[in-house]
Structure formats: structure tokens, C-alpha cells
Coordinates of C-alpha atoms (C1' of nucleotides) in Angstrom, one line a residue:
Chain A
M1 CA -9.6 -0.9 -11.7
T2 CA -8.4 -1.6 -8.1
T3 CA -5.3 -0.5 -5.9
S4 CA -3.2 -3.3 -4.9
L5 CA -0.6 -2.7 -2.7
H6 CA 2.8 -5.0 -1.6
D7 CA 2.3 -5.7 2.7
T8 CA 5.3 -6.5 4.4
L9 CA 3.7 -9.0 6.6
S10 CA 2.2 -10.9 4.8
G11 CA 5.3 -10.3 1.9
A12 CA 2.1 -10.5 -1.3
R13 CA 0.4 -7.7 -3.4
L14 CA -3.5 -6.8 -1.7
A15 CA -6.3 -5.7 -3.0
L16 CA -7.1 -2.3 -1.2
E17 CA -10.8 -3.0 0.8
P18 CA -11.2 -1.0 3.1
L19 CA -12.6 -2.4 6.3
E20 CA -15.9 0.0 6.0
P21 CA -16.3 0.6 2.1
G22 CA -14.6 3.8 0.6
H23 CA -13.2 5.1 3.6
V24 CA -9.7 3.9 3.9
R25 CA -7.8 5.1 7.4
V26 CA -4.2 5.4 6.9
Y27 CA -1.1 6.0 10.0
S28 CA 2.1 7.0 9.2
C29 CA 5.1 6.6 11.4
G30 CA 6.3 10.4 11.7
P31 CA 9.2 12.1 12.9
T32 CA 11.0 12.1 16.6
V33 CA 11.1 16.2 17.1
Y34 CA 14.4 16.6 18.7
G35 CA 16.2 18.4 15.5
P36 CA 15.6 18.7 12.1
T37 CA 14.7 15.8 9.5
H38 CA 16.4 14.8 6.6
V39 CA 15.2 14.0 3.0
G40 CA 15.7 11.1 4.1
N41 CA 12.8 11.2 7.0
F42 CA 10.4 13.2 4.2
R43 CA 10.9 9.8 1.7
S44 CA 8.8 8.0 3.4
F45 CA 6.3 10.9 4.4
L46 CA 6.3 12.1 0.7
F47 CA 5.2 8.5 0.3
A48 CA 2.4 8.3 1.9
D49 CA 1.6 11.4 1.0
V50 CA 1.2 10.5 -2.4
L51 CA -0.5 7.1 -0.8
V52 CA -2.9 9.5 0.5
R53 CA -3.6 11.9 -2.5
H54 CA -3.9 9.3 -5.4
L55 CA -7.2 7.4 -2.8
R56 CA -8.5 10.5 -2.6
H57 CA -8.2 11.3 -6.2
L58 CA -9.6 7.9 -6.8
G59 CA -12.8 9.5 -4.8
L60 CA -12.2 8.2 -1.3
R61 CA -12.0 9.2 2.0
V62 CA -9.3 8.8 3.2
T63 CA -8.4 9.6 7.3
W64 CA -4.8 9.6 7.5
V65 CA -2.9 10.2 10.8
M66 CA 0.7 11.1 11.5
N67 CA 2.0 10.4 14.6
V68 CA 4.5 13.1 16.3
T69 CA 7.1 11.1 18.8
D70 CA 7.6 14.2 21.3
V71 CA 8.9 12.2 24.2
D72 CA 12.2 9.1 24.3
D73 CA 15.4 9.4 24.8
K74 CA 17.2 11.7 22.0
I75 CA 14.5 15.0 23.2
I76 CA 14.9 13.9 26.8
R77 CA 19.5 14.2 26.0
G78 CA 18.7 17.2 24.0
A79 CA 16.2 18.8 26.6
N80 CA 18.5 18.8 29.4
A81 CA 21.8 20.2 27.6
E82 CA 19.6 22.9 26.9
G83 CA 18.1 22.9 30.1
V84 CA 14.7 23.4 28.9
P85 CA 12.0 20.9 29.0
I86 CA 11.3 18.3 26.7
G87 CA 8.0 20.4 25.1
E88 CA 10.2 23.0 24.5
L89 CA 12.4 21.1 22.5
A90 CA 9.9 19.1 20.3
D91 CA 7.5 22.1 19.7
R92 CA 10.4 24.0 18.7
W93 CA 11.3 21.0 16.0
L94 CA 7.6 20.2 15.3
A95 CA 7.2 23.8 14.1
R96 CA 10.6 23.0 12.2
F97 CA 9.2 20.6 10.7
R98 CA 5.2 21.5 9.4
L99 CA 7.6 24.2 7.3
D100 CA 9.2 21.5 5.9
A101 CA 6.6 19.5 5.2
A102 CA 4.2 22.3 3.6
A103 CA 7.7 23.4 1.4
L104 CA 7.5 19.9 0.0
R105 CA 3.2 20.0 -0.2
M106 CA 3.0 17.2 1.6
T107 CA -0.8 16.8 2.7
E108 CA -1.6 17.8 6.2
P109 CA -2.7 14.7 7.3
D110 CA -6.7 15.4 9.6
V111 CA -4.6 14.2 13.1
L112 CA -1.1 14.8 13.9
P113 CA -1.5 13.2 17.8
R114 CA 1.9 13.9 20.4
A115 CA 2.6 11.7 22.0
T116 CA 2.4 13.1 25.7
D117 CA -1.3 13.9 24.7
H118 CA -1.5 10.5 25.1
I119 CA -0.4 9.4 28.0
P120 CA -3.5 7.9 29.2
Q121 CA -4.5 5.7 26.0
M122 CA -1.4 4.5 26.4
V123 CA -1.6 3.5 30.2
T124 CA -5.1 1.6 29.5
L125 CA -3.5 -0.4 26.7
I126 CA -1.0 -1.5 29.1
E127 CA -3.1 -2.6 32.1
R128 CA -5.1 -4.6 29.6
L129 CA -2.1 -6.3 29.0
L130 CA -0.7 -6.8 32.6
E131 CA -4.3 -8.5 32.4
G132 CA -3.6 -10.4 29.8
G133 CA -0.5 -11.8 30.9
H134 CA 1.7 -10.3 28.4
A135 CA 3.1 -7.9 30.0
Y136 CA 4.7 -8.1 33.9
R137 CA 5.8 -6.0 35.8
T138 CA 10.1 -5.3 37.0
D139 CA 11.4 -4.3 40.8
D140 CA 12.2 -0.9 39.6
G141 CA 8.5 -0.3 38.2
S142 CA 9.3 -0.6 34.7
I143 CA 7.2 -3.0 32.7
F144 CA 7.9 -4.9 29.5
F145 CA 6.0 -7.1 27.4
R146 CA 6.4 -10.9 27.7
I147 CA 7.6 -12.1 24.0
A148 CA 6.9 -15.1 24.7
S149 CA 3.6 -15.0 25.5
W150 CA 2.9 -14.4 21.7
P151 CA 3.8 -17.1 19.4
A152 CA 3.4 -15.4 16.2
Y153 CA 6.5 -12.4 16.8
G154 CA 8.3 -12.2 14.6
R155 CA 6.5 -13.0 11.8
L156 CA 6.2 -8.8 10.2
A157 CA 10.4 -9.3 10.5
K158 CA 10.8 -12.6 9.2
L159 CA 12.8 -12.9 12.4
D160 CA 12.8 -16.5 13.7
P161 CA 12.7 -15.5 18.0
E162 CA 15.0 -17.7 19.1
Q163 CA 17.7 -16.2 16.8
L164 CA 17.3 -13.0 17.8
R165 CA 20.7 -12.1 18.5
V166 CA 20.8 -9.7 21.6
G167 CA 22.8 -6.4 21.9
E168 CA 25.8 -6.2 23.7
R169 CA 24.6 -2.7 25.9
V170 CA 22.0 -4.0 27.8
E171 CA 20.9 -1.0 30.0
A172 CA 21.5 -1.5 33.8
D173 CA 17.6 -1.2 34.6
E174 CA 16.6 -3.8 31.8
Y175 CA 19.0 -6.3 33.8
A176 CA 15.7 -7.5 35.8
K177 CA 13.4 -8.6 32.5
D178 CA 12.6 -12.2 32.5
D179 CA 14.1 -12.3 29.0
V180 CA 16.2 -9.8 27.2
R181 CA 14.1 -9.9 23.8
D182 CA 11.7 -8.3 26.1
F183 CA 10.5 -4.9 25.2
A184 CA 9.9 -1.4 27.4
L185 CA 6.2 -0.8 27.2
W186 CA 7.0 1.4 30.1
K187 CA 9.8 3.0 32.2
A188 CA 10.5 3.4 35.9
P189 CA 11.5 7.0 36.3
K190 CA 14.5 8.1 36.4
P191 CA 16.6 11.8 37.8
G192 CA 16.5 14.0 35.0
E193 CA 13.6 12.7 33.1
P194 CA 10.0 13.2 33.0
S195 CA 7.9 11.3 34.7
W196 CA 3.6 11.1 35.1
D197 CA 2.1 9.7 37.5
T198 CA -0.7 7.1 36.8
A199 CA -2.4 4.1 37.2
I200 CA 0.2 1.9 36.0
G201 CA 2.8 3.7 38.3
S202 CA 5.1 6.7 37.3
G203 CA 7.3 7.2 34.3
R204 CA 7.4 7.1 31.2
P205 CA 6.1 5.1 27.5
G206 CA 8.5 3.2 26.0
W207 CA 9.0 3.8 22.1
H208 CA 6.5 1.3 20.2
I209 CA 3.9 1.9 22.8
E210 CA 2.5 5.1 21.5
C211 CA 1.8 3.9 17.7
S212 CA -0.6 1.6 18.9
A213 CA -2.1 4.0 21.5
M214 CA -2.1 6.6 18.7
S215 CA -4.1 4.8 16.0
M216 CA -6.2 2.7 18.0
R217 CA -7.4 5.5 19.7
H218 CA -7.9 7.9 15.7
L219 CA -8.6 5.0 13.5
G220 CA -9.6 2.5 15.4
E221 CA -8.5 -1.1 16.6
S222 CA -8.3 -2.3 13.4
F223 CA -7.7 0.3 10.9
D224 CA -6.5 -0.4 6.6
I225 CA -3.0 0.7 6.2
H226 CA 0.0 1.8 8.4
T227 CA 2.9 2.9 6.5
G228 CA 7.2 3.8 7.6
G229 CA 10.5 3.2 6.3
V230 CA 11.6 -0.4 6.5
D231 CA 14.0 0.1 8.7
L232 CA 10.9 0.9 11.1
V233 CA 9.9 -2.9 10.3
F234 CA 11.8 -4.2 13.3
P235 CA 11.3 -3.8 16.5
H236 CA 9.0 -1.1 16.3
H237 CA 6.4 -2.3 13.7
E238 CA 6.6 -6.3 15.0
D239 CA 6.0 -4.5 18.4
E240 CA 3.4 -2.9 17.7
I241 CA 1.4 -5.7 16.2
A242 CA 2.6 -7.4 18.9
Q243 CA 1.3 -5.7 21.6
S244 CA -1.9 -4.6 19.8
E245 CA -2.9 -7.6 19.0
A246 CA -2.4 -8.9 21.9
A247 CA -4.3 -6.1 24.0
T248 CA -7.4 -6.5 21.8
G249 CA -7.0 -9.9 20.0
K250 CA -8.5 -8.4 16.5
P251 CA -6.0 -7.5 13.6
F252 CA -4.4 -4.5 13.8
V253 CA -3.2 -3.8 10.4
R254 CA -4.8 -5.0 7.1
T255 CA -1.7 -4.0 5.1
W256 CA 2.0 -3.0 5.9
L257 CA 3.6 -0.7 3.3
H258 CA 7.5 0.2 3.9
C259 CA 9.7 2.5 1.9
A260 CA 12.9 2.0 1.1
H261 CA 16.0 3.6 2.1
L262 CA 17.1 6.9 0.5
R263 CA 20.9 6.1 0.1
L264 CA 23.9 9.3 0.0
D265 CA 27.3 8.3 -1.0
G266 CA 26.5 4.7 -1.5
A267 CA 24.6 3.8 2.2
K268 CA 21.7 4.3 4.3
M269 CA 20.8 8.0 5.5
A270 CA 20.5 8.0 8.8
K271 CA 20.8 10.2 11.8
S272 CA 23.4 8.2 13.7
S273 CA 25.8 7.4 10.8
G274 CA 26.1 10.8 10.4
N275 CA 25.4 10.9 6.8
I276 CA 22.0 13.5 6.4
T277 CA 21.2 15.5 4.5
R278 CA 18.5 17.7 6.1
V279 CA 15.9 19.8 4.5
V280 CA 16.1 23.3 5.9
E281 CA 19.9 22.9 4.5
L282 CA 18.8 22.4 1.2
L283 CA 16.4 24.8 1.1
D284 CA 17.9 27.6 2.4
G285 CA 20.7 26.7 -0.1
G286 CA 17.9 27.4 -2.5
V287 CA 16.9 24.2 -4.2
S288 CA 13.6 24.4 -5.4
P289 CA 11.2 22.1 -3.1
R290 CA 9.6 21.5 -6.1
A291 CA 12.6 19.5 -7.4
L292 CA 13.1 18.3 -4.4
R293 CA 9.4 16.8 -3.6
L294 CA 10.2 15.2 -7.7
A295 CA 13.1 14.4 -6.7
L296 CA 11.9 12.2 -3.8
I297 CA 8.9 10.8 -5.3
S298 CA 9.8 9.7 -9.0
V299 CA 11.2 6.4 -7.6
H300 CA 9.3 3.5 -6.4
Y301 CA 9.0 3.5 -2.7
R302 CA 10.3 -0.1 -2.5
Q303 CA 13.4 0.8 -4.7
G304 CA 16.1 2.1 -3.1
L305 CA 17.0 5.3 -4.3
D306 CA 20.7 7.5 -4.7
F307 CA 19.9 11.3 -3.2
S308 CA 22.4 13.5 -4.8
D309 CA 23.0 16.3 -6.7
A310 CA 22.6 14.6 -10.0
S311 CA 19.4 13.8 -8.9
L312 CA 18.2 17.2 -7.8
D313 CA 19.7 18.4 -11.1
A314 CA 17.5 15.7 -13.2
A315 CA 14.6 16.5 -10.9
R316 CA 14.9 21.0 -11.9
A317 CA 15.3 19.9 -15.8
A318 CA 11.7 17.6 -15.6
I319 CA 10.0 20.3 -13.2
D320 CA 11.7 23.1 -15.5
R321 CA 9.5 20.8 -18.8
L322 CA 6.7 20.7 -17.4
D323 CA 5.9 24.5 -16.2
A324 CA 7.4 25.0 -19.8
G325 CA 4.9 23.0 -21.0
L326 CA 1.5 24.3 -18.4
A327 CA 2.9 27.8 -20.3
A328 CA 2.6 27.0 -23.5
L329 CA -1.0 26.1 -23.4
R330 CA -2.2 28.9 -20.8
A331 CA -0.7 31.3 -23.4
Y332 CA -2.2 29.2 -26.7
R333 CA -5.0 30.9 -28.5
E334 CA -6.4 29.7 -32.2
D335 CA -9.7 30.3 -32.9
R336 CA -10.4 26.8 -35.0
P337 CA -12.6 23.7 -34.6
D338 CA -12.1 22.0 -32.0
D339 CA -9.3 18.2 -32.0
P340 CA -11.8 15.4 -31.8
T341 CA -8.4 13.5 -30.4
V342 CA -7.6 15.4 -27.2
G343 CA -10.6 14.3 -25.7
T344 CA -9.3 11.1 -26.3
I345 CA -5.8 11.6 -24.7
V346 CA -8.0 13.3 -21.6
R347 CA -9.2 10.1 -20.8
A348 CA -7.0 7.7 -21.5
T349 CA -3.7 9.3 -19.9
R350 CA -6.5 9.4 -16.6
E351 CA -6.9 6.1 -17.1
R352 CA -3.2 5.2 -17.6
F353 CA -2.2 7.2 -14.8
D354 CA -4.6 5.8 -12.2
A355 CA -3.6 2.3 -13.1
A356 CA 0.0 2.9 -12.7
L357 CA -0.7 4.8 -8.9
D358 CA -3.2 1.9 -8.6
D359 CA 0.0 -0.8 -9.6
D360 CA 1.4 0.2 -5.9
L361 CA 2.1 2.9 -6.5
N362 CA 4.0 3.2 -9.9
V363 CA 5.1 7.0 -9.8
S364 CA 7.4 6.4 -12.5
A365 CA 5.0 5.0 -14.5
G366 CA 2.5 7.9 -13.4
L367 CA 5.2 10.6 -14.4
A368 CA 6.0 9.0 -17.5
T369 CA 1.9 9.2 -18.8
V370 CA 2.2 13.1 -17.5
F371 CA 5.5 13.1 -19.6
D372 CA 3.7 11.4 -22.9
L373 CA 0.6 14.3 -22.4
V374 CA 3.0 17.6 -22.4
R375 CA 4.9 15.8 -25.9
E376 CA 1.6 15.6 -27.4
A377 CA 0.3 19.1 -26.1
N378 CA 3.6 20.2 -27.4
R379 CA 3.2 19.2 -30.8
R380 CA -0.8 20.2 -31.1
I381 CA 0.6 23.8 -29.9
A382 CA 3.6 23.4 -32.5
D383 CA 1.2 22.7 -35.6
R384 CA -1.4 24.7 -33.9
S385 CA -4.2 21.9 -35.2
M386 CA -6.3 22.7 -31.3
S387 CA -8.7 25.0 -30.1
T388 CA -8.1 27.7 -27.3
D389 CA -10.7 25.4 -25.6
D390 CA -8.3 22.4 -26.7
A391 CA -6.0 23.8 -24.5
V392 CA -7.8 24.9 -21.4
A393 CA -9.1 20.7 -21.1
L394 CA -4.7 19.6 -20.9
V395 CA -4.2 22.5 -18.6
A396 CA -7.2 21.2 -16.5
L397 CA -6.2 17.9 -16.7
L398 CA -2.3 18.4 -15.9
R399 CA -3.6 20.2 -12.9
E400 CA -6.4 16.9 -11.7
L401 CA -3.1 14.6 -12.8
D402 CA -1.5 16.7 -10.0
T403 CA -3.6 16.9 -6.6
V404 CA -1.4 13.6 -7.0
L405 CA 2.1 14.3 -8.0
A406 CA 1.8 18.5 -6.9
V407 CA 5.1 18.9 -8.7
L408 CA 3.3 22.0 -10.5
P409 CA 3.9 25.5 -9.9
E410 CA 1.1 27.2 -7.8
E411 CA -2.3 28.4 -9.9
A412 CA -2.1 31.5 -8.9
A413 CA 1.3 33.2 -9.1
A414 CA 1.9 36.3 -8.9
L415 CA 3.8 38.6 -10.6
P416 CA 6.7 39.9 -8.6
D417 CA 6.5 44.2 -8.3
G418 CA 7.4 46.1 -11.2
A419 CA 7.4 43.1 -13.9
S420 CA 3.5 43.9 -15.5
D421 CA 5.2 46.9 -16.4
L422 CA 8.5 45.9 -18.0
L423 CA 6.3 43.0 -19.6
A424 CA 3.8 46.3 -21.5
A425 CA 6.9 48.2 -21.8
R426 CA 8.8 44.9 -23.3
D427 CA 5.5 44.1 -25.6
A428 CA 5.0 47.7 -27.3
A429 CA 9.4 47.3 -28.2
R430 CA 8.7 44.2 -29.4
T431 CA 6.1 46.1 -31.9
A432 CA 8.5 49.0 -32.3
R433 CA 11.0 46.2 -33.8
D434 CA 13.8 47.4 -30.7
W435 CA 15.4 44.6 -30.2
P436 CA 18.1 45.7 -27.9
E437 CA 15.1 47.8 -25.6
S438 CA 13.2 43.8 -26.5
D439 CA 16.7 42.0 -24.6
R440 CA 16.9 44.7 -22.4
L441 CA 14.0 44.4 -20.9
R442 CA 13.8 40.7 -20.9
R443 CA 17.4 40.6 -18.6
A444 CA 15.6 42.7 -16.5
L445 CA 12.8 40.9 -16.1
L446 CA 14.7 37.7 -15.7
D447 CA 16.4 39.0 -12.6
L448 CA 12.9 40.1 -11.1
G449 CA 12.5 35.7 -11.5
V450 CA 10.3 36.4 -14.4
A451 CA 11.6 33.9 -17.7
V452 CA 9.8 35.0 -20.8
E453 CA 9.4 33.4 -24.1
D454 CA 8.7 34.9 -27.6
T455 CA 5.8 32.9 -29.2
R456 CA 3.6 33.9 -32.3
D457 CA 0.4 34.5 -29.7
G458 CA 3.0 37.2 -28.2
Q459 CA 5.2 37.0 -25.3
R460 CA 5.0 34.2 -22.7
W461 CA 6.5 34.4 -19.3
R462 CA 6.7 32.0 -16.1
L463 CA 8.4 32.4 -12.9
A464 CA 11.7 31.5 -12.8
E465 CA 12.4 28.9 -9.9
P466 CA 15.4 28.9 -7.5
V467 CA 18.5 27.1 -8.9
A468 CA 18.3 23.4 -7.7
Chain B
rG1 C1' 26.3 -16.4 11.2
rG2 C1' 20.6 -16.0 10.4
rC3 C1' 17.3 -13.3 6.5
rG4 C1' 15.7 -10.4 2.8
rA5 C1' 16.3 -7.1 -1.9
rC6 C1' 18.3 -5.7 -5.4
rG7 C1' 22.0 -5.9 -10.1
rU8 C1' 18.5 -2.8 -17.2
rG9 C1' 21.7 2.7 -22.4
rG10 C1' 26.5 8.1 -20.9
rU11 C1' 23.4 8.8 -16.2
rG12 C1' 18.3 8.0 -13.1
rA13 C1' 14.4 4.7 -14.0
rA14 C1' 10.3 1.9 -15.9
rG15 C1' 8.9 -2.8 -17.2
rU16 C1' 9.0 -9.2 -14.4
rG17 C1' 6.4 -14.7 -20.3
rG18 C1' 5.0 -12.7 -26.4
rU19 C1' 0.4 -7.8 -29.9
rU20 C1' 6.5 -1.1 -30.1
rC21 C1' 10.3 -6.0 -24.0
rA22 C1' 13.4 -1.7 -24.2
rA23 C1' 8.3 3.4 -21.5
rC24 C1' 9.4 8.4 -19.2
rA25 C1' 13.0 12.0 -17.6
rC26 C1' 17.9 14.3 -17.7
rG27 C1' 22.4 14.1 -20.7
rG28 C1' 24.8 14.2 -26.3
rC29 C1' 24.8 14.6 -31.2
rG30 C1' 22.0 16.4 -35.8
rG31 C1' 17.6 19.0 -37.9
rU32 C1' 13.2 22.2 -38.2
rC33 C1' 11.1 27.5 -35.9
rU34 C1' 13.2 32.0 -34.6
rG35 C1' 15.5 39.4 -35.3
rC36 C1' 18.4 36.5 -30.8
rA37 C1' 17.3 33.8 -26.8
rA38 C1' 14.6 30.4 -24.5
rA39 C1' 10.7 26.7 -25.5
rA40 C1' 8.8 23.1 -28.5
rC41 C1' 9.0 19.3 -32.6
rC42 C1' 11.6 15.6 -36.0
rG43 C1' 15.6 12.5 -35.8
rC44 C1' 19.5 9.0 -33.9
rU45 C1' 22.1 8.4 -28.9
rA46 C1' 20.8 -0.5 -24.8
rU47 C1' 20.0 -6.1 -32.0
rU48 C1' 20.2 -5.8 -25.6
rC49 C1' 19.0 -6.4 -20.1
rA50 C1' 25.8 -8.7 -13.9
rC51 C1' 27.7 -13.7 -16.0
rC52 C1' 27.1 -19.0 -16.8
rG53 C1' 23.7 -22.7 -17.0
rG54 C1' 18.4 -24.4 -17.5
rU55 C1' 12.9 -24.4 -18.2
rU56 C1' 9.5 -22.8 -22.6
rC57 C1' 7.9 -22.9 -29.8
rG58 C1' 9.2 -18.1 -27.3
rA59 C1' 12.6 -14.8 -21.0
rA60 C1' 15.2 -9.0 -19.8
rU61 C1' 11.0 -11.3 -17.5
rC62 C1' 10.6 -18.2 -14.7
rC63 C1' 13.8 -22.0 -11.8
rG64 C1' 19.8 -22.9 -11.1
rG65 C1' 24.8 -21.4 -9.8
rU66 C1' 28.6 -17.7 -9.9
rC67 C1' 30.6 -12.4 -8.6
rG68 C1' 28.7 -8.2 -6.7
rU69 C1' 26.1 -4.1 -4.0
rC70 C1' 22.6 -2.6 -0.3
rG71 C1' 20.0 -3.5 3.8
rC72 C1' 17.7 -6.2 8.7
rC73 C1' 18.6 -9.0 13.0
rU74 C1' 20.4 -2.8 17.8
rC75 C1' 18.9 3.6 17.9
rC76 C1' 17.0 4.7 13.1
rA77 C1' 12.1 7.3 8.1

RNA sequence: GGCGACGUGGUGAAGUGGUUCAACACGGCGGUCUGCAAAACCGCUAUUCACCGGUUCGAAUCCGGUCGUCGCCUCCA
């Protein structure tokens, strides 16, 4: 069994062979913290999350680094508008990002490095580029990468450097560039902008250099996997490759993974076009975080995804089915010999699931195995053909697979205050065949967020999710 | 203008040459179970994979063309 992933640079499916056997190093382009993160951003983060979770489920060690861009034009503009330092604005939105990430059950990255904490590493990298003749300084003190010095430029994005259309808006301080296509490594200080005094002069970093500096710092000059949204292919990742490999002379990244866009009303969801849905708005609006997570991960990452209320509703319904199946398994009691087919199902399901994820993260196919498992479990519950221990084994498998998907309810879900008394009272009412009281208590429990269902094993409950 | 991706049922969406190739989920219809409800289970819901032509014993899957949708070439996950 081999994990294979679609690499953007080669355009081919590559078997995952970590540079250090058994240890995979992953870098993901994270948020720019100048405002609330939208669901499109999180599609990109969550696909990396699923990748990391899957590799760990396979038993591999993974070091996952996700950068935080805390200095750029938009942050500076936002901070100036509020009259606060950029650090204050960045801290505020980084905190919000962490809340969103936790709600969506994104794995905590091993390192969440901030650009402003890595100025020395960026400076060192720029010095190496200057020494190697790959960068030059302009009259105002800015430093640019010389694209003409790097013949491989354009390989990732499949763009011919000669054909690059030059943007109409050229900033005044960039007129001094040798070539309009050259990109900024270091920007000379300007009034109203933060600036650092360094060995290469005063100023602030360009956008791309931070990812090269931080990934090298935390993962080494060559590492296994780099992820991001497709819109980062050019120029961001193209520039990262050029500046990194020009500085080190080593291959930068083994496998480039890019996820397709989320679409809203048929068009790409992007801050610049205004058609965005923010995670915090959905959560505040009562959308189930688990349904949102499922909606964002259930479509293959290289496939465009239409985000809508309907897709959330469908995800919510799918979550309900999983919850109900899990609750039914946990409530199941039958004193009988074990069902010999259960062990077979457990092994086959795990194998199919891992194979699906190994196949370029085919989450849809992986989910299909989970739902097949739920149906098999429900069948055995319905005809009472398995033992209590069999049900326990199936719950354990669901929990195991959910270490990758992370959509099942919390293991230690606690009953709201007073609910257990109501459940006991309802149980007594049912024994007395007092149906009006039983129905009244069922409604009362639902008001507390506890859904009760009656079965041969007595009543069983599960926590109702908020409406999606 | 250059480059690239995609087009599967009522909906979302797997599948990329042949043993269930049309998975899985949502929705709908019928049935079983049940004090009621819910959940669940069973059956039905695409003889067909944008359209046309070709390759092949055989294609949703490969090739060519047509139409359509989207993305990148500029900040952007």
C-alpha cells in the first residue's frame, strides 16, 4: 500500500517517499491575518488537515508547519485605518483563526510560525540571493529577484516567462526594476509602514520570501509536501521555488499539492470579488461545525466545490445518519455468540478506507466505505445477529476511521443539566405505559438538545446538532 | 490573446478500458418494524455517463472535433 499524490509541478501522480523514511514534512500556506477567514480558505486548510491525519493514521510521523502571514499590504492598511500597530491587528485575527480552526477540528499544526518572527531568516536568504547574483538592489533600497537569472521560472505554473502579461498598475517605487516581471524580496521603507533595520538595509519583506524562510527554518532546505490553494500556484509558489532553489541549489519541495476553488454562485470565492462566506458568520448563525467540515472535505480536493445552503443541508443529513448509527451501536445489547463476519468487515473496511485515502486523498470513496459500514452495522442491529462485543468492535472502528475524517460527535459528550433526571423519569413513565407523560418528556428533552429514540433495548439518546 | 481543468441521475458526487461500470450521500415513492414519534432495514428512483465521429472484441473511461462551464496569466486558499 502506497500513498500517491498528484504533484502540480510534474503533473504526475507520485508515490510518497519521504526524504527521511517514516517521517513526512508538510508545509501549508496558512492565513493572512487581517480579517475573518472564509470557508474557501478553510477548504484549503482542511484538505491539508485530512492529509496529515491520514498519514498519521498510516503510522507515519508527520511534522506539519502552517505559516501565518502577519505583515503585508492589507494588514498595514487595516492597522493604519484603525490607528493600531500591525501586531495588534494580526493578534486579533490570528485568535479568531484559531477559534475557527478548532471549531472545524483542524489538527493543531506542529508549528504555526509568524512572518515577523522570521525576519533574520529572510534577511539571510536574501543575502545569499544577492551573493549569487539572483537578486539586485534598486536605488530606493528595495531588493528584487532577477527572474532572468532563473531559467526554470514558470515551470510550476506552466507559464512562459516571455508571455507573462504585465499588470497595468505598476507601483511608482517599482519602476526601477530591471524587468517588470521581477518580484520584490525586500521593500524599502515608506511612511506609514512598519520597517525593520537589518543587514540588507531598512524595510519590510516581500510576500513570497517568508514562506521560503519559514519552511527552511522548520523543515529544512528540502522537504516533502507543500500545500495551498490553486490561486497560489502563480505567482506565490512559483516565486518560492525560484528564490529557494536559487539560494540553496537544492530541490525545494518534492510534491506540490493544490486544492481547487470553492465556488459561490458559480464563481470563485475570493475576498477581492466580495462573494465570500466567513466561517465565523456560519458558526454564529448556528451552522453545525461538523456539517461544515464534512461539506468542505467530502469532495475531492482537486475538484471545484459549489458551496451552498443545499450542500450544508446534505452534509448535515449525512452527519445525522452517522450519529444515529453510532448511538444505535452504543445502545445495542445482545447476549449471544460473536458474529464471525464482523471481524472480516472490520478488516475489509479499514483496508478500503486507507486505500481510498492513499489514492490521492479520495475522501469521497473513503466516506463511502464508512457509510457502507454503518449500513452493515444497522442491519445486524435490526436482526440482532451480533453480540454486544461485536457492536463495541464496530464502534471502535468508526472511531478509528474518524481520526482521519473528524466528523463524529465528541466521545465524551455530556448530557445537559437535568437531562439525566428527565431520562430516568421517562423510563419510569414508559414502564408504566404512561404515553402522554413519555411524549411530554421526550419533547422536554429535545428542548434541551437531547434526541431520544425508543428501541427494544429501551430508550437511547444522542445530542442533537444545531440546525445547519 | 496564452495556458489549464472540467461537463456522470431530481441534487451533490465516486468511478478513468472488461469480473456489480454506474459507489456513497441527500431527496422522492412503496413496504416492514412501532403506543406515537424517531431511527433503522428492504424494494424502486441514470439500459446510461454534454454532443458528434474514431480506435478497440469491448469505452463513462483512450483519440479528434463541437458546444458549454470554470480557473490561472494581477492581490487572492
